[in-house]
Amino acid sequence: MFYRLKKKIRAKYREATPIQLLVAYYGIATIITFGLLCLPWIKLPDAPKTTLLDNLFMAISTISVTGLSTFPIDQVYNEYGVILLEVLFQVGGFGVTMLATVAMVLTGRRIGLHQRQLIQFDMNQPRLSGMVKLVTSVFGLMIMVQLVFGLLFSLYFTWRHVYDSFSDALFHGMYISISAVTNAGFDVTGDSIAPFRQDYSFLLIIMVLVIIGSIGYPVLTEIEAWLFYKLRYRGLRKFRFSLFCKLAVFFAAIFTVVGTILLYLSENGGLHLRADSLHNFMSAMFYSVSSRNAGLQINSMNDFNHTTLLLLALLMFIGASPSSVGGGVRTTTIGIFILYLYSFIRGRNNINIFNRRISREDIQKAIVVVSLSTLLCISAVFILSATEDAPLLSLVFEVASAFGTTGLSLGITDRLSTVGKIVIMVLMFVGRIGMLYTLMFFIRKRDRDLSYKMPTEKIIIG
């Protein structure tokens, strides 16, 4: 019987596409995380009881580095639990295949073609070459950033006497560093980083760390290569950035700037009215960066007016860049969609940017992803509106937060029904995997497009 089961598993493995295997690996990682979060020794002695559904919700939220939770984390997990969360953030942030590849490199094992294909799909790369180098470079860079800034935060907390001992400062400093870089918005203190809302230098560093995690792994490697190139050739040779790198940085900057301006204007008569202009601007810029994936907050979401909450929901829906720790529709996807609309209105057939033309296939993918992501979130809002006793705005905000793997909430997560929790879990998982890969998961390996074309006939549109 065991032999037959093993044979069936091998057959399914050979028949599966790399995307199906990738989704399956994330499913297995979620199950393992669920088992770890059920362990009693990671919880406080007087912690409130958590159900199996709550632990499964927490497992998916952790693997997708979302930050939503159906119970207060600071009242449930002890220090060992928080350390376990930090480790799981790495799994969710880096991805299962990246960590597996790093382990294979460290142990000297050969990385075959199939493993390279999984890395290619997990990191959403167009080419198969250079996958292992990309993985090792990104992993080393991200770990170094987490350790360096974690130590700097620890020294800063000690200097400011934020915590009683250096061990406590080191513990919280490392957690904030890891949480910011992996864009995991879990609050283990009950106040997130609200005590530092007036510390603008600290907030700027947090924003830089969030951007490092959400800008995209290929962008980080290209910037690293550019720096080495400048040092080696002293400006004698020109370094050429890829179109993806340019678009990722361009749209991330655009959404950050526009988000900052809109948030500043929307709250000018609300929460920000009680503060000076510098604080208003810093708060708007912080949420423009944090809402697109990190989920860190410096005040309660309920303090904002409805216009601001809708803007934050839109930013969460957009999410981070592709091939990063973030989720959502992704910045380049929304950017290409907007450029297509602009080109269509101007009567142009192609999208030209940075002296390059966007391929028709990429435009079609962007349109499909934006359309289906919108449909998925609207459907989730409809379901939650029928099953939950909460304001519609709170439901929209919760759905956008889950799909964007952000973790911000208006305080309704712990009051969700069983159906509501399942809906949010599905959104978090899809948001982490990506809508395009979720669709491709259902395409069989042998499915192909028709080799012939039907006659074309025009119909009336609009």
XYZ file of C-alpha atoms in Angstrom:
462
model
C 0.000 0.000 0.000
C 2.822 2.381 0.895
C 4.595 1.516 -2.356
C 1.463 2.294 -4.381
C 0.985 5.607 -2.607
C 4.613 6.513 -3.222
C 4.248 5.599 -6.889
C 1.122 7.770 -7.246
C 2.863 10.714 -5.610
C 5.801 10.389 -8.012
C 3.437 10.232 -10.984
C 1.580 13.345 -9.813
C 4.915 15.070 -9.258
C 6.041 14.359 -12.828
C 2.705 15.511 -14.266
C 2.570 18.737 -12.253
C 3.701 22.063 -13.658
C 6.319 24.131 -11.772
C 3.578 26.532 -10.658
C 1.450 23.693 -9.287
C 4.455 22.382 -7.375
C 5.205 25.874 -6.103
C 1.664 26.334 -4.757
C 1.823 22.844 -3.251
C 5.079 23.707 -1.466
C 3.489 26.812 0.034
C 0.558 24.655 1.121
C 2.940 22.211 2.810
C 4.791 25.099 4.464
C 1.450 26.381 5.784
C 0.589 22.966 7.250
C 4.000 22.714 8.960
C 3.593 26.260 10.298
C 0.135 25.351 11.598
C 1.629 22.428 13.520
C 4.385 24.604 15.000
C 1.945 27.302 16.114
C -0.108 24.676 17.961
C 2.841 23.802 20.227
C 2.119 24.727 23.864
C 5.660 25.797 24.801
C 5.545 28.893 22.550
C 2.553 30.343 24.416
C 2.221 32.233 27.676
C 0.966 30.282 30.704
C -2.138 32.455 31.053
C -2.703 32.876 27.294
C -6.313 32.797 26.062
C -7.249 29.573 24.325
C -6.938 29.593 20.522
C -8.940 27.293 18.259
C -7.540 25.194 15.430
C -9.102 27.618 12.937
C -7.376 30.538 14.662
C -4.026 28.730 14.463
C -4.592 27.931 10.777
C -5.488 31.596 10.175
C -2.280 32.614 11.933
C -0.243 30.091 9.914
C -1.479 31.447 6.579
C -1.025 35.018 7.777
C 2.553 34.202 8.797
C 3.554 32.382 5.606
C 2.026 35.174 3.535
C 3.703 37.740 5.879
C 0.382 39.552 6.168
C 0.050 40.480 9.828
C -3.661 39.883 10.410
C -4.505 37.881 13.513
C -7.698 36.747 15.206
C -6.154 37.151 18.654
C -3.759 39.609 20.354
C -0.270 38.233 19.722
C 1.282 39.950 22.735
C -1.191 38.098 24.998
C -0.669 34.644 23.453
C 2.977 34.074 22.452
C 5.992 34.175 24.738
C 9.534 35.027 23.655
C 10.013 31.625 22.041
C 6.823 32.167 20.089
C 8.048 35.551 18.837
C 11.405 34.021 17.791
C 9.489 31.301 15.948
C 7.477 34.007 14.172
C 10.723 35.711 13.131
C 11.948 32.464 11.583
C 8.615 31.942 9.828
C 8.768 35.509 8.478
C 11.927 34.468 6.640
C 10.127 31.476 5.127
C 7.226 33.618 3.995
C 9.357 36.552 2.901
C 12.132 34.749 1.054
C 9.953 31.949 -0.269
C 10.169 28.198 0.117
C 12.283 27.575 -2.968
C 14.803 30.298 -2.133
C 15.492 28.853 1.311
C 15.672 25.328 -0.127
C 18.165 26.527 -2.744
C 20.320 28.271 -0.157
C 20.328 25.075 1.924
C 21.396 23.053 -1.128
C 24.194 25.518 -1.905
C 25.462 25.443 1.685
C 25.439 21.642 1.766
C 27.123 21.373 -1.633
C 24.243 19.603 -3.351
C 23.738 19.918 -7.095
C 20.869 22.143 -8.201
C 19.151 20.593 -11.188
C 17.072 22.057 -13.972
C 13.770 21.339 -12.225
C 14.850 23.181 -9.090
C 16.000 26.138 -11.180
C 12.591 26.248 -12.869
C 10.896 26.384 -9.467
C 13.150 29.271 -8.457
C 12.340 31.029 -11.726
C 8.587 30.802 -11.124
C 8.788 31.575 -7.396
C 10.786 34.738 -8.085
C 8.743 35.543 -11.199
C 11.789 35.784 -13.459
C 11.608 35.804 -17.292
C 14.897 33.892 -17.776
C 16.236 30.662 -16.334
C 19.901 31.679 -16.356
C 21.449 33.175 -13.236
C 18.785 31.887 -10.839
C 21.155 30.447 -8.241
C 23.329 33.568 -8.231
C 20.224 35.732 -7.838
C 19.005 33.654 -4.889
C 22.309 33.638 -3.019
C 22.890 37.359 -3.615
C 19.406 38.323 -2.414
C 19.538 36.030 0.608
C 22.934 37.312 1.735
C 21.938 40.941 1.227
C 18.614 40.643 3.073
C 20.107 38.764 6.028
C 22.919 41.310 6.302
C 20.431 44.202 6.264
C 18.308 42.568 8.956
C 21.288 41.904 11.235
C 22.932 45.309 10.783
C 19.779 47.351 11.353
C 18.608 45.019 14.113
C 21.839 45.747 15.980
C 21.536 49.485 15.268
C 17.968 49.515 16.598
C 19.158 47.665 19.697
C 21.885 50.218 20.376
C 19.416 53.035 19.714
C 16.860 51.592 22.154
C 19.590 51.196 24.770
C 20.790 54.773 24.272
C 17.233 56.107 24.546
C 16.481 53.853 27.556
C 13.427 52.442 25.804
C 13.971 49.042 27.455
C 15.428 48.136 30.830
C 18.205 45.849 29.579
C 20.265 45.399 26.426
C 18.863 41.892 25.964
C 15.327 43.317 25.742
C 16.535 46.049 23.400
C 18.280 43.447 21.218
C 15.177 41.247 21.194
C 12.840 44.042 20.073
C 15.421 45.665 17.797
C 15.914 42.456 15.842
C 12.166 41.871 15.658
C 11.450 45.341 14.256
C 14.265 44.981 11.720
C 13.067 41.560 10.535
C 9.433 42.663 10.548
C 10.202 45.749 8.449
C 12.427 44.015 5.882
C 10.080 41.040 5.435
C 7.086 43.419 5.464
C 5.394 41.402 8.212
C 3.053 43.728 10.087
C 2.527 41.566 13.168
C 2.246 43.583 16.364
C 3.886 41.742 19.283
C 3.763 44.676 21.721
C 0.185 45.891 21.319
C 1.355 49.342 20.143
C 3.255 48.442 16.941
C 5.738 51.358 16.558
C 3.317 54.025 17.795
C 5.684 55.097 20.635
C 8.093 56.353 17.927
C 5.572 58.420 15.964
C 7.488 61.625 16.750
C 10.902 60.068 16.060
C 11.230 60.995 12.395
C 14.724 59.588 11.876
C 13.523 56.221 13.187
C 10.478 56.323 10.895
C 12.662 57.156 7.884
C 14.870 54.134 8.571
C 11.778 51.927 8.909
C 10.514 53.218 5.553
C 13.873 52.445 3.918
C 13.762 48.875 5.272
C 10.190 48.416 4.065
C 11.178 49.646 0.602
C 14.162 47.265 0.526
C 11.818 44.349 1.146
C 9.087 45.467 -1.241
C 11.011 46.919 -4.197
C 11.768 43.499 -5.733
C 14.708 41.100 -5.520
C 15.938 41.737 -9.109
C 16.064 45.467 -8.361
C 18.247 44.851 -5.306
C 20.667 42.656 -7.252
C 20.900 45.173 -10.087
C 21.604 48.014 -7.663
C 24.262 45.854 -6.013
C 25.788 45.077 -9.434
C 25.648 48.771 -10.343
C 27.604 49.711 -7.215
C 30.314 47.137 -7.937
C 30.342 48.304 -11.559
C 30.897 51.922 -10.501
C 33.716 50.935 -8.165
C 35.394 48.712 -10.751
C 35.195 50.878 -13.865
C 35.110 54.309 -12.160
C 32.399 55.542 -14.501
C 34.329 54.618 -17.665
C 31.565 52.219 -18.708
C 27.849 52.784 -18.556
C 25.759 50.286 -16.593
C 22.434 49.332 -18.192
C 19.497 48.672 -15.892
C 16.788 46.295 -17.060
C 13.354 47.612 -18.004
C 11.816 45.791 -15.044
C 14.186 47.534 -12.636
C 13.345 50.939 -14.112
C 9.595 50.287 -14.038
C 9.651 48.866 -10.503
C 11.517 51.875 -9.109
C 9.508 54.333 -11.207
C 6.064 53.058 -10.197
C 7.081 52.532 -6.561
C 8.199 56.167 -6.440
C 5.053 57.371 -8.214
C 2.682 55.498 -5.889
C 4.648 56.635 -2.832
C 4.611 60.309 -3.843
C 0.983 60.335 -5.000
C -0.070 58.367 -1.925
C 1.730 60.813 0.359
C 0.071 63.829 -1.245
C -3.419 62.312 -1.211
C -3.130 61.078 2.378
C -1.827 64.468 3.498
C -4.713 66.277 1.821
C -7.393 63.825 2.993
C -6.357 64.103 6.641
C -5.647 67.822 6.637
C -8.941 68.429 8.405
C -8.880 65.287 10.523
C -6.188 63.586 12.531
C -3.438 65.821 11.157
C -5.221 68.999 12.200
C -3.895 68.458 15.714
C -0.248 68.286 14.658
C 2.359 70.434 12.926
C 3.031 70.322 9.196
C 6.188 68.215 9.504
C 4.362 65.546 11.500
C 1.492 65.621 9.004
C 3.876 65.056 6.116
C 5.882 62.320 7.861
C 2.716 60.496 8.882
C 1.329 60.655 5.340
C 4.604 59.450 3.812
C 4.943 56.660 6.380
C 1.480 55.281 5.647
C 1.990 55.684 1.920
C 4.965 53.311 2.234
C 3.687 51.036 5.009
C 0.165 50.537 3.667
C 1.407 49.043 0.418
C 2.715 46.071 2.311
C 4.375 46.396 5.696
C 1.317 47.047 7.870
C 3.281 48.870 10.562
C 1.317 51.684 12.168
C 1.947 54.714 14.370
C -1.649 55.253 15.481
C -5.017 53.499 15.443
C -6.639 53.067 12.032
C -9.949 54.152 13.554
C -8.538 57.673 13.970
C -8.639 58.258 10.212
C -11.615 59.564 8.260
C -13.423 57.530 5.597
C -11.601 59.132 2.678
C -8.222 58.252 4.145
C -9.306 54.683 4.852
C -10.423 54.250 1.236
C -7.083 55.602 0.026
C -5.240 53.189 2.313
C -7.400 50.329 1.009
C -6.475 51.273 -2.557
C -2.764 51.371 -1.693
C -3.034 47.975 0.012
C -4.766 46.576 -3.063
C -1.893 47.816 -5.260
C 0.699 46.204 -3.005
C 4.434 45.868 -3.562
C 6.626 45.133 -6.569
C 6.760 41.663 -8.154
C 9.482 39.256 -6.977
C 9.469 40.765 -3.487
C 8.182 39.861 -0.039
C 4.931 41.705 -0.763
C 1.553 40.830 -2.182
C -1.347 42.589 -3.852
C -1.834 43.268 -7.551
C 1.775 44.536 -7.695
C 3.017 47.975 -8.716
C 4.236 47.169 -12.227
C 0.964 45.394 -13.023
C -1.097 48.430 -12.047
C 1.405 50.696 -13.799
C 1.181 48.822 -17.101
C -2.612 48.750 -16.782
C -2.709 52.541 -16.341
C -0.302 53.060 -19.253
C -2.485 50.847 -21.435
C -5.569 52.909 -20.603
C -3.664 56.101 -21.381
C -2.395 54.705 -24.691
C -5.865 53.454 -25.631
C -7.418 56.862 -24.938
C -4.701 58.536 -27.037
C -5.380 56.098 -29.880
C -1.994 54.383 -29.668
C -1.500 50.664 -30.250
C 1.694 50.228 -28.218
C 3.041 51.201 -24.799
C 6.464 52.808 -25.093
C 8.432 53.756 -21.989
C 12.167 54.226 -21.295
C 12.839 53.713 -25.026
C 11.336 50.232 -24.874
C 8.012 48.744 -25.956
C 5.942 46.661 -23.547
C 5.046 43.322 -25.125
C 1.419 42.543 -25.945
C 1.595 39.436 -23.755
C 2.600 41.461 -20.677
C -0.213 43.940 -21.332
C -2.740 41.104 -21.529
C -1.420 39.628 -18.288
C -1.724 42.990 -16.543
C -5.321 43.445 -17.709
C -6.277 39.920 -16.623
C -4.599 40.210 -13.217
C -6.118 43.614 -12.407
C -9.585 42.558 -13.597
C -9.678 39.221 -11.779
C -8.087 40.654 -8.622
C -10.783 43.328 -8.546
C -13.473 40.703 -9.127
C -12.049 38.495 -6.364
C -11.985 41.332 -3.818
C -15.490 42.513 -4.744
C -16.773 38.947 -4.381
C -15.090 38.683 -0.976
C -16.734 41.932 0.150
C -20.137 40.617 -0.973
C -19.665 37.385 0.985
C -18.446 39.174 4.110
C -21.291 41.686 3.940
C -23.709 38.746 4.150
C -21.898 36.851 6.918
C -20.380 39.569 9.120
C -21.894 42.182 11.398
C -19.528 45.028 10.552
C -19.617 48.306 8.593
C -19.046 47.988 4.858
C -15.950 50.201 4.979
C -14.385 47.911 7.595
C -15.026 44.899 5.347
C -13.507 46.630 2.309
C -10.490 47.611 4.389
C -10.087 44.052 5.724
C -10.322 42.514 2.244
C -7.760 44.934 0.786
C -5.447 44.302 3.725
C -5.656 40.520 3.304
C -5.192 40.537 -0.481
C -2.349 43.044 -0.237
C -0.785 40.970 2.605
C -0.526 44.175 4.607
C -2.069 43.427 7.991
C -3.761 46.742 8.777
C -7.246 46.398 10.215
C -10.081 48.397 11.726
C -10.366 45.864 14.530
C -12.835 43.341 13.096
C -10.458 40.417 12.463
C -11.088 38.763 15.842
C -14.870 39.113 15.355
C -15.024 37.366 11.989
C -17.254 34.324 11.622
C -15.940 30.965 10.437
C -16.882 31.814 6.852
C -15.302 35.258 7.199
C -12.011 33.797 8.443
C -11.925 31.321 5.554
C -12.519 34.112 3.040
C -9.685 36.190 4.513
C -7.374 33.162 4.554
C -8.015 32.538 0.856
C -7.291 36.201 0.091
C -4.021 36.128 2.032
C -2.844 32.972 0.282
C -3.786 34.238 -3.187
C -2.254 37.635 -2.413
C 1.066 36.005 -1.526
C 1.156 33.554 -4.442
C -0.187 36.098 -6.922
C -3.353 36.111 -8.983
C -1.552 35.071 -12.175
C 0.003 31.992 -10.574
C -3.278 31.143 -8.899
C -4.904 31.018 -12.331
C -2.039 29.049 -13.857
C -2.301 26.516 -11.033
C -5.453 25.139 -12.663
C -3.851 24.786 -16.111
C -2.701 21.266 -16.822
C 0.714 20.515 -18.222
C -0.689 19.250 -21.508
C -3.178 22.064 -22.061
C -2.200 24.061 -25.113
C -3.669 26.786 -27.245
C -5.427 25.840 -30.464
C -3.080 25.527 -33.444
C -5.669 27.078 -35.737
C -7.606 30.367 -35.763
C -11.332 30.973 -36.147
C -12.690 33.611 -38.562
C -12.756 37.131 -37.066
C -15.969 39.133 -36.821
C -16.435 42.530 -35.164
C -19.134 43.192 -32.560
C -20.535 46.367 -31.005
C -18.720 47.460 -27.810
C -19.766 50.294 -25.520
